[in-house]
Coordinates of C-alpha atoms in Angstrom, one line a residue:
M1275 CA 145.4 36.8 209.5
R1276 CA 146.0 33.0 209.1
R1277 CA 144.0 31.2 211.7
K1278 CA 145.2 28.1 213.6
K1279 CA 142.7 25.6 214.9
T1280 CA 144.4 25.2 218.3
I1281 CA 145.5 27.8 220.8
V1282 CA 149.3 28.1 221.3
T1283 CA 149.5 28.6 225.0
L1284 CA 152.4 30.9 226.0
T1285 CA 153.7 32.2 229.3
T1286 CA 155.4 35.4 229.9
A1287 CA 158.5 33.4 231.1
L1288 CA 159.2 32.3 227.5
A1289 CA 162.1 34.0 225.9
P1290 CA 161.3 35.9 222.7
A1291 CA 162.8 33.2 220.5
E1292 CA 160.7 30.5 222.1
R1293 CA 157.7 32.7 221.8
A1294 CA 158.2 33.1 218.1
L1295 CA 159.0 29.5 217.5
N1296 CA 155.8 28.4 219.2
V1297 CA 153.8 30.6 216.9
L1298 CA 155.7 30.3 213.6
G1299 CA 156.0 26.6 213.8
T1300 CA 159.2 26.8 211.7
D1301 CA 162.8 27.6 211.9
L1302 CA 163.4 31.1 213.3
T1303 CA 165.2 32.5 210.2
E1304 CA 164.9 35.5 208.0
K1305 CA 163.2 33.3 205.5
G1306 CA 160.8 31.9 208.1
L1307 CA 159.9 35.4 209.4
R1308 CA 159.4 36.7 205.9
R1309 CA 157.2 33.8 205.0
Y1310 CA 155.0 34.2 208.1
L1311 CA 154.7 38.0 208.0
N1312 CA 154.1 38.2 204.2
G1313 CA 151.5 35.5 204.7
I1314 CA 149.4 37.8 206.9
A1315 CA 146.2 38.9 205.1
G1316 CA 146.1 42.4 203.7
V1317 CA 144.2 45.2 205.5
D1318 CA 140.9 46.3 204.1
A1319 CA 141.7 50.0 204.3
V1320 CA 138.2 51.2 203.5
G1321 CA 136.7 48.9 206.0
L1322 CA 139.2 49.8 208.7
E1323 CA 138.7 53.5 208.3
Q1324 CA 134.9 53.2 208.2
R1325 CA 134.9 51.2 211.4
A1326 CA 137.2 53.7 213.1
A1327 CA 134.9 56.5 212.0
A1328 CA 131.9 54.7 213.3
L1329 CA 133.5 54.1 216.7
G1330 CA 134.5 57.7 216.8
T1331 CA 130.8 58.8 216.7
R1332 CA 129.9 57.1 220.0
S1333 CA 129.0 59.5 222.7
I1334 CA 129.5 59.1 226.5
K1335 CA 127.6 61.4 228.8
T1336 CA 127.0 62.2 232.5
T1337 CA 128.3 59.6 235.0
S1338 CA 129.8 57.5 232.2
K1339 CA 131.7 60.6 231.0
R1340 CA 133.1 61.2 234.5
W1341 CA 134.3 57.6 234.6
A1342 CA 135.8 58.0 231.1
L1343 CA 137.8 61.1 232.1
D1344 CA 139.1 59.5 235.3
T1345 CA 140.1 56.4 233.3
I1346 CA 141.9 58.5 230.7
I1347 CA 144.0 60.1 233.5
S1348 CA 144.9 56.7 234.9
L1349 CA 146.2 55.6 231.5
I1350 CA 148.3 58.6 230.6
D1351 CA 152.1 58.5 230.2
L1352 CA 152.8 62.2 231.0
T1353 CA 155.6 63.0 228.7
T1354 CA 158.4 65.5 228.2
L1355 CA 160.9 64.7 225.5
E1356 CA 162.7 67.9 224.6
G1357 CA 166.3 68.8 224.2
A1358 CA 165.7 71.6 226.7
D1359 CA 164.4 69.4 229.5
T1360 CA 165.8 70.2 232.9
R1361 CA 165.7 68.6 236.3
G1362 CA 163.3 71.3 237.4
K1363 CA 160.9 70.4 234.6
V1364 CA 161.1 66.7 235.4
R1365 CA 160.3 67.5 239.1
S1366 CA 157.3 69.6 238.0
L1367 CA 156.1 66.8 235.7
A1368 CA 156.4 64.3 238.6
A1369 CA 154.5 66.6 240.9
K1370 CA 151.7 66.9 238.3
A1371 CA 151.7 63.2 237.8
I1372 CA 151.1 62.6 241.5
T1373 CA 148.5 65.3 242.0
P1374 CA 147.0 66.3 238.6
D1375 CA 144.4 68.6 240.1
A1376 CA 145.4 70.2 243.4
S1377 CA 141.8 71.3 243.9
D1378 CA 140.4 67.8 243.8
P1379 CA 142.0 65.1 246.0
D1380 CA 140.0 62.4 244.2
C1381 CA 141.8 63.0 241.0
G1382 CA 144.8 61.0 239.7
P1383 CA 147.4 59.8 239.6
V1384 CA 148.6 59.1 236.0
A1385 CA 150.1 55.8 235.0
A1386 CA 153.7 57.0 234.3
I1387 CA 156.0 59.8 233.4
C1388 CA 158.1 59.4 230.2
V1389 CA 161.5 61.0 229.9
Y1390 CA 164.9 60.7 228.3
G1391 CA 167.2 58.2 229.9
D1392 CA 169.5 60.7 231.5
M1393 CA 166.4 62.2 233.4
V1394 CA 165.4 58.8 234.9
P1395 CA 167.2 59.4 238.3
D1396 CA 165.6 62.7 238.7
A1397 CA 162.2 61.3 237.8
V1398 CA 162.6 58.4 240.3
A1399 CA 163.7 60.8 243.1
A1400 CA 160.9 63.2 242.4
L1401 CA 158.2 60.5 242.6
G1402 CA 159.7 59.1 245.8
A1403 CA 157.2 56.8 247.5
H1404 CA 154.8 57.2 244.6
H1405 CA 157.1 55.4 242.3
G1406 CA 156.1 51.9 241.3
A1407 CA 153.7 49.7 239.3
P1408 CA 150.7 51.6 237.9
D1409 CA 148.4 48.6 238.5
R1410 CA 149.2 49.0 242.2
G1411 CA 148.3 52.7 242.2
K1412 CA 151.9 53.9 241.8
I1413 CA 153.5 55.8 239.0
A1414 CA 156.1 54.2 236.7
V1415 CA 159.1 55.9 235.1
A1416 CA 159.3 55.2 231.4
A1417 CA 162.5 56.0 229.4
V1418 CA 162.8 56.4 225.7
A1419 CA 165.9 54.5 224.4
T1420 CA 167.7 53.0 221.4
A1421 CA 168.7 56.3 219.9
F1422 CA 165.1 57.7 220.1
P1423 CA 163.5 59.1 218.0
S1424 CA 165.4 58.1 214.8
G1425 CA 166.8 54.8 215.9
R1426 CA 169.9 55.5 213.7
A1427 CA 172.7 54.0 215.8
S1428 CA 174.6 50.8 216.1
L1429 CA 173.2 48.0 218.2
P1430 CA 175.8 48.3 220.9
V1431 CA 174.9 52.0 221.3
K1432 CA 171.2 51.1 221.5
L1433 CA 171.8 48.5 224.1
S1434 CA 174.0 50.8 226.2
D1435 CA 171.2 53.4 226.0
T1436 CA 168.8 50.8 227.3
S1437 CA 171.1 49.4 230.0
D1438 CA 171.8 52.8 231.4
A1439 CA 168.1 53.7 231.7
V1440 CA 167.3 50.3 233.4
A1441 CA 170.2 50.7 235.8
A1442 CA 169.0 54.2 236.7
G1443 CA 165.6 52.8 237.8
A1444 CA 163.4 52.9 234.6
D1445 CA 160.4 50.6 235.0
E1446 CA 159.6 50.7 231.3
I1447 CA 161.7 51.2 228.1
D1448 CA 160.2 52.7 225.0
M1449 CA 162.4 51.6 222.1
V1450 CA 162.1 52.5 218.4
I1451 CA 162.4 49.9 215.6
D1452 CA 164.8 50.3 212.7
R1453 CA 162.2 51.5 210.2
G1454 CA 164.7 51.4 207.3
A1455 CA 165.5 47.8 207.9
F1456 CA 161.8 46.9 208.2
L1457 CA 160.8 48.7 205.0
A1458 CA 163.7 47.0 203.2
G1459 CA 162.2 43.7 204.2
N1460 CA 165.0 42.9 206.7
Y1461 CA 162.6 41.5 209.3
G1462 CA 165.3 39.4 210.9
R1463 CA 167.4 42.4 211.8
V1464 CA 164.4 44.2 213.4
F1465 CA 163.5 41.0 215.3
D1466 CA 167.0 40.5 216.6
E1467 CA 167.3 44.1 217.8
I1468 CA 164.0 43.9 219.7
V1469 CA 165.1 40.6 221.2
A1470 CA 168.4 42.1 222.3
V1471 CA 166.8 45.1 223.8
K1472 CA 164.3 42.9 225.6
E1473 CA 167.2 40.9 227.1
T1474 CA 168.8 44.2 228.2
C1475 CA 165.7 45.1 230.1
R1476 CA 166.4 42.3 232.5
R1477 CA 167.7 43.3 235.9
E1478 CA 170.1 41.5 238.1
D1479 CA 167.3 40.4 240.5
G1480 CA 165.6 38.5 237.7
T1481 CA 162.8 41.1 237.1
S1482 CA 162.5 43.0 233.9
A1483 CA 161.5 46.5 232.7
H1484 CA 158.5 46.4 230.5
L1485 CA 159.3 46.9 226.8
K1486 CA 157.2 49.2 224.6
V1487 CA 158.1 48.8 220.9
I1488 CA 157.6 52.0 218.9
L1489 CA 156.7 51.3 215.3
E1490 CA 156.6 54.9 214.1
T1491 CA 153.5 54.2 212.0
G1492 CA 153.7 57.5 210.2
E1493 CA 156.8 56.2 208.4
L1494 CA 155.5 52.7 207.6
N1495 CA 153.4 54.1 204.8
T1496 CA 150.7 51.4 204.6
Y1497 CA 148.3 49.6 207.0
D1498 CA 149.7 46.3 205.8
N1499 CA 153.1 47.4 207.1
V1500 CA 151.6 48.5 210.4
R1501 CA 150.0 45.0 210.8
R1502 CA 153.2 43.2 209.9
A1503 CA 155.3 45.4 212.2
S1504 CA 152.9 44.8 215.1
W1505 CA 153.1 41.1 214.7
L1506 CA 156.9 41.2 214.4
A1507 CA 157.2 43.4 217.6
I1508 CA 155.1 41.0 219.6
L1509 CA 156.8 37.9 218.2
A1510 CA 160.2 39.4 219.3
G1511 CA 159.0 39.9 222.9
G1512 CA 157.4 43.4 223.1
D1513 CA 155.1 43.9 226.1
F1514 CA 153.5 46.8 224.4
I1515 CA 153.2 48.0 220.8
K1516 CA 153.3 51.8 220.5
T1517 CA 152.3 53.9 217.5
S1518 CA 154.7 56.7 217.4
T1519 CA 157.5 58.8 218.9
G1520 CA 155.4 61.9 218.6
K1521 CA 158.2 63.5 216.5
V1522 CA 156.8 62.4 213.1
S1523 CA 153.5 63.3 211.5
P1524 CA 151.1 61.7 211.3
A1525 CA 151.5 60.3 214.8
A1526 CA 148.7 58.3 216.5
T1527 CA 145.5 58.0 214.5
L1528 CA 142.3 56.1 215.4
P1529 CA 142.4 53.7 212.3
V1530 CA 146.1 52.7 213.1
T1531 CA 145.3 52.2 216.8
L1532 CA 142.3 50.1 215.8
L1533 CA 144.4 48.0 213.6
M1534 CA 147.0 47.5 216.4
L1535 CA 144.2 46.6 218.8
E1536 CA 143.0 44.0 216.3
V1537 CA 146.5 42.5 216.3
V1538 CA 146.7 42.2 220.1
R1539 CA 143.2 40.7 220.1
D1540 CA 144.2 38.1 217.6
W1541 CA 147.4 37.4 219.5
Y1542 CA 145.4 36.8 222.6
K1543 CA 143.1 34.4 220.8
L1544 CA 146.1 32.6 219.4
T1545 CA 148.2 32.4 222.6
G1546 CA 146.2 33.4 225.6
Q1547 CA 148.7 36.3 226.2
K1548 CA 147.7 39.9 226.6
I1549 CA 149.9 42.6 224.9
G1550 CA 149.5 46.3 225.5
V1551 CA 148.9 49.1 223.0
K1552 CA 150.0 52.8 223.4
P1553 CA 148.9 55.5 220.9
A1554 CA 151.2 58.4 221.3
G1555 CA 151.4 61.9 219.7
G1556 CA 148.6 64.1 218.6
I1557 CA 145.9 63.1 221.1
R1558 CA 145.2 66.5 222.8
S1559 CA 141.5 66.5 223.8
S1560 CA 139.4 64.5 226.1
K1561 CA 136.8 64.1 223.2
D1562 CA 139.4 62.4 221.1
A1563 CA 140.7 60.3 224.0
I1564 CA 137.2 59.0 224.7
K1565 CA 137.1 57.8 221.1
Y1566 CA 140.1 55.7 221.8
L1567 CA 138.5 54.2 225.0
V1568 CA 135.5 53.2 223.0
T1569 CA 137.7 51.6 220.3
V1570 CA 139.7 49.7 222.9
A1571 CA 136.5 48.3 224.6
E1572 CA 134.9 47.4 221.3
T1573 CA 138.0 45.7 219.8
A1574 CA 140.2 44.1 222.4
G1575 CA 137.7 44.3 225.3
E1576 CA 137.1 46.4 228.4
E1577 CA 139.8 44.4 230.3
W1578 CA 142.3 46.3 228.2
L1579 CA 141.3 49.6 229.9
Q1580 CA 144.0 49.2 232.5
P1581 CA 147.5 50.8 232.8
H1582 CA 149.3 47.5 232.1
L1583 CA 147.5 47.1 228.8
F1584 CA 146.7 50.5 227.4
R1585 CA 148.4 53.9 227.6
F1586 CA 148.1 57.3 226.1
G1587 CA 151.4 58.9 225.3
A1588 CA 150.7 62.6 225.8
S1589 CA 151.8 65.9 227.2
S1590 CA 148.9 68.3 226.7
L1591 CA 146.0 65.8 226.9
L1592 CA 145.9 65.9 230.7
N1593 CA 145.1 69.6 231.0
D1594 CA 142.1 69.3 228.7
V1595 CA 140.8 66.3 230.7
L1596 CA 141.2 68.3 233.9
M1597 CA 139.3 71.2 232.5
Q1598 CA 136.5 68.8 231.5
R1599 CA 136.4 67.3 235.0
Q1600 CA 136.2 70.8 236.5
K1601 CA 133.4 71.7 234.1
M1602 CA 131.4 68.6 235.3
T1603 CA 131.9 69.7 239.0
T1604 CA 131.3 73.4 238.7
G1605 CA 129.1 73.7 235.7
H1606 CA 131.4 76.0 233.8
Y1607 CA 134.8 75.9 232.1
S1608 CA 137.6 77.1 234.4
G1609 CA 140.1 77.7 231.6
P1610 CA 143.8 76.8 231.3
D1611 CA 144.8 79.2 234.0
Y1612 CA 143.3 76.8 236.5
V1613 CA 145.6 73.9 235.6
T1614 CA 149.3 73.7 235.9
I1615 CA 151.5 74.4 232.9
D1616 CA 153.3 71.3 231.6

């Protein structure tokens, strides 16, 4: 990545266009975006994968493992994104988010529950007094939007999708970028859509739902594209960059997440502003999740191991973590019958 000698100090109050102008130092045009993004250094794929593999070999044991398991739970976006979702399923998901392990009152809660936009009112109602900001011990409601998971819709439809979810009480919006436009090199269109969705996240009281920008890295084909898309999403105002919808394979991988963490680290060095990262899809075991914790700590820093800066998008991960916690308490595996079904 091209380095600047001075730090560009940004505040979260800056509009996306101002944020981009401060960093690009040029006119905010398609040509300017293309010049900047194409000027980013290429990714050393071999080096990236070797470092990810090395980080994945680190082991965490005893009390540190218990801390790691509890941390994973606090970072989970417990997710249900199926066409067959019902109000009852969302209520059950909320109950599990509040009390992941009914046998252990010291366990939980998770960071958020993630649902389709039309399920937001049910999620908010089911959480009740537990609904709120994760960094204050509450549980957020995240809604996927912008014609998730394909993103194949007109901008007015995407903005209406977002507006409805925010009005219904969503604390966070997980949007998808137009991968076709990005792969065609139409960075300005992708930038403008993210900016428009970011503005739609603003509520009448002046507050704003947090915006997670899903890159769908499995469709971006190269590490270079993942790095460019990460920078583009942050420039356009994303509060988080997220790997995947969970509907495309491959979804989250450790090398891709490492690369995205390097981007937010470099952004922080450049601007003093912290951006979150959310790997989603395919992370099913506590063993794998611990590898991500190590990667976060070793790349962006331990301060990123907080719900407002790192999340796991998962549905089945929580059960494995709960079984591992029970094993540490009882000395034996209790099995899946001792945790609730998602």
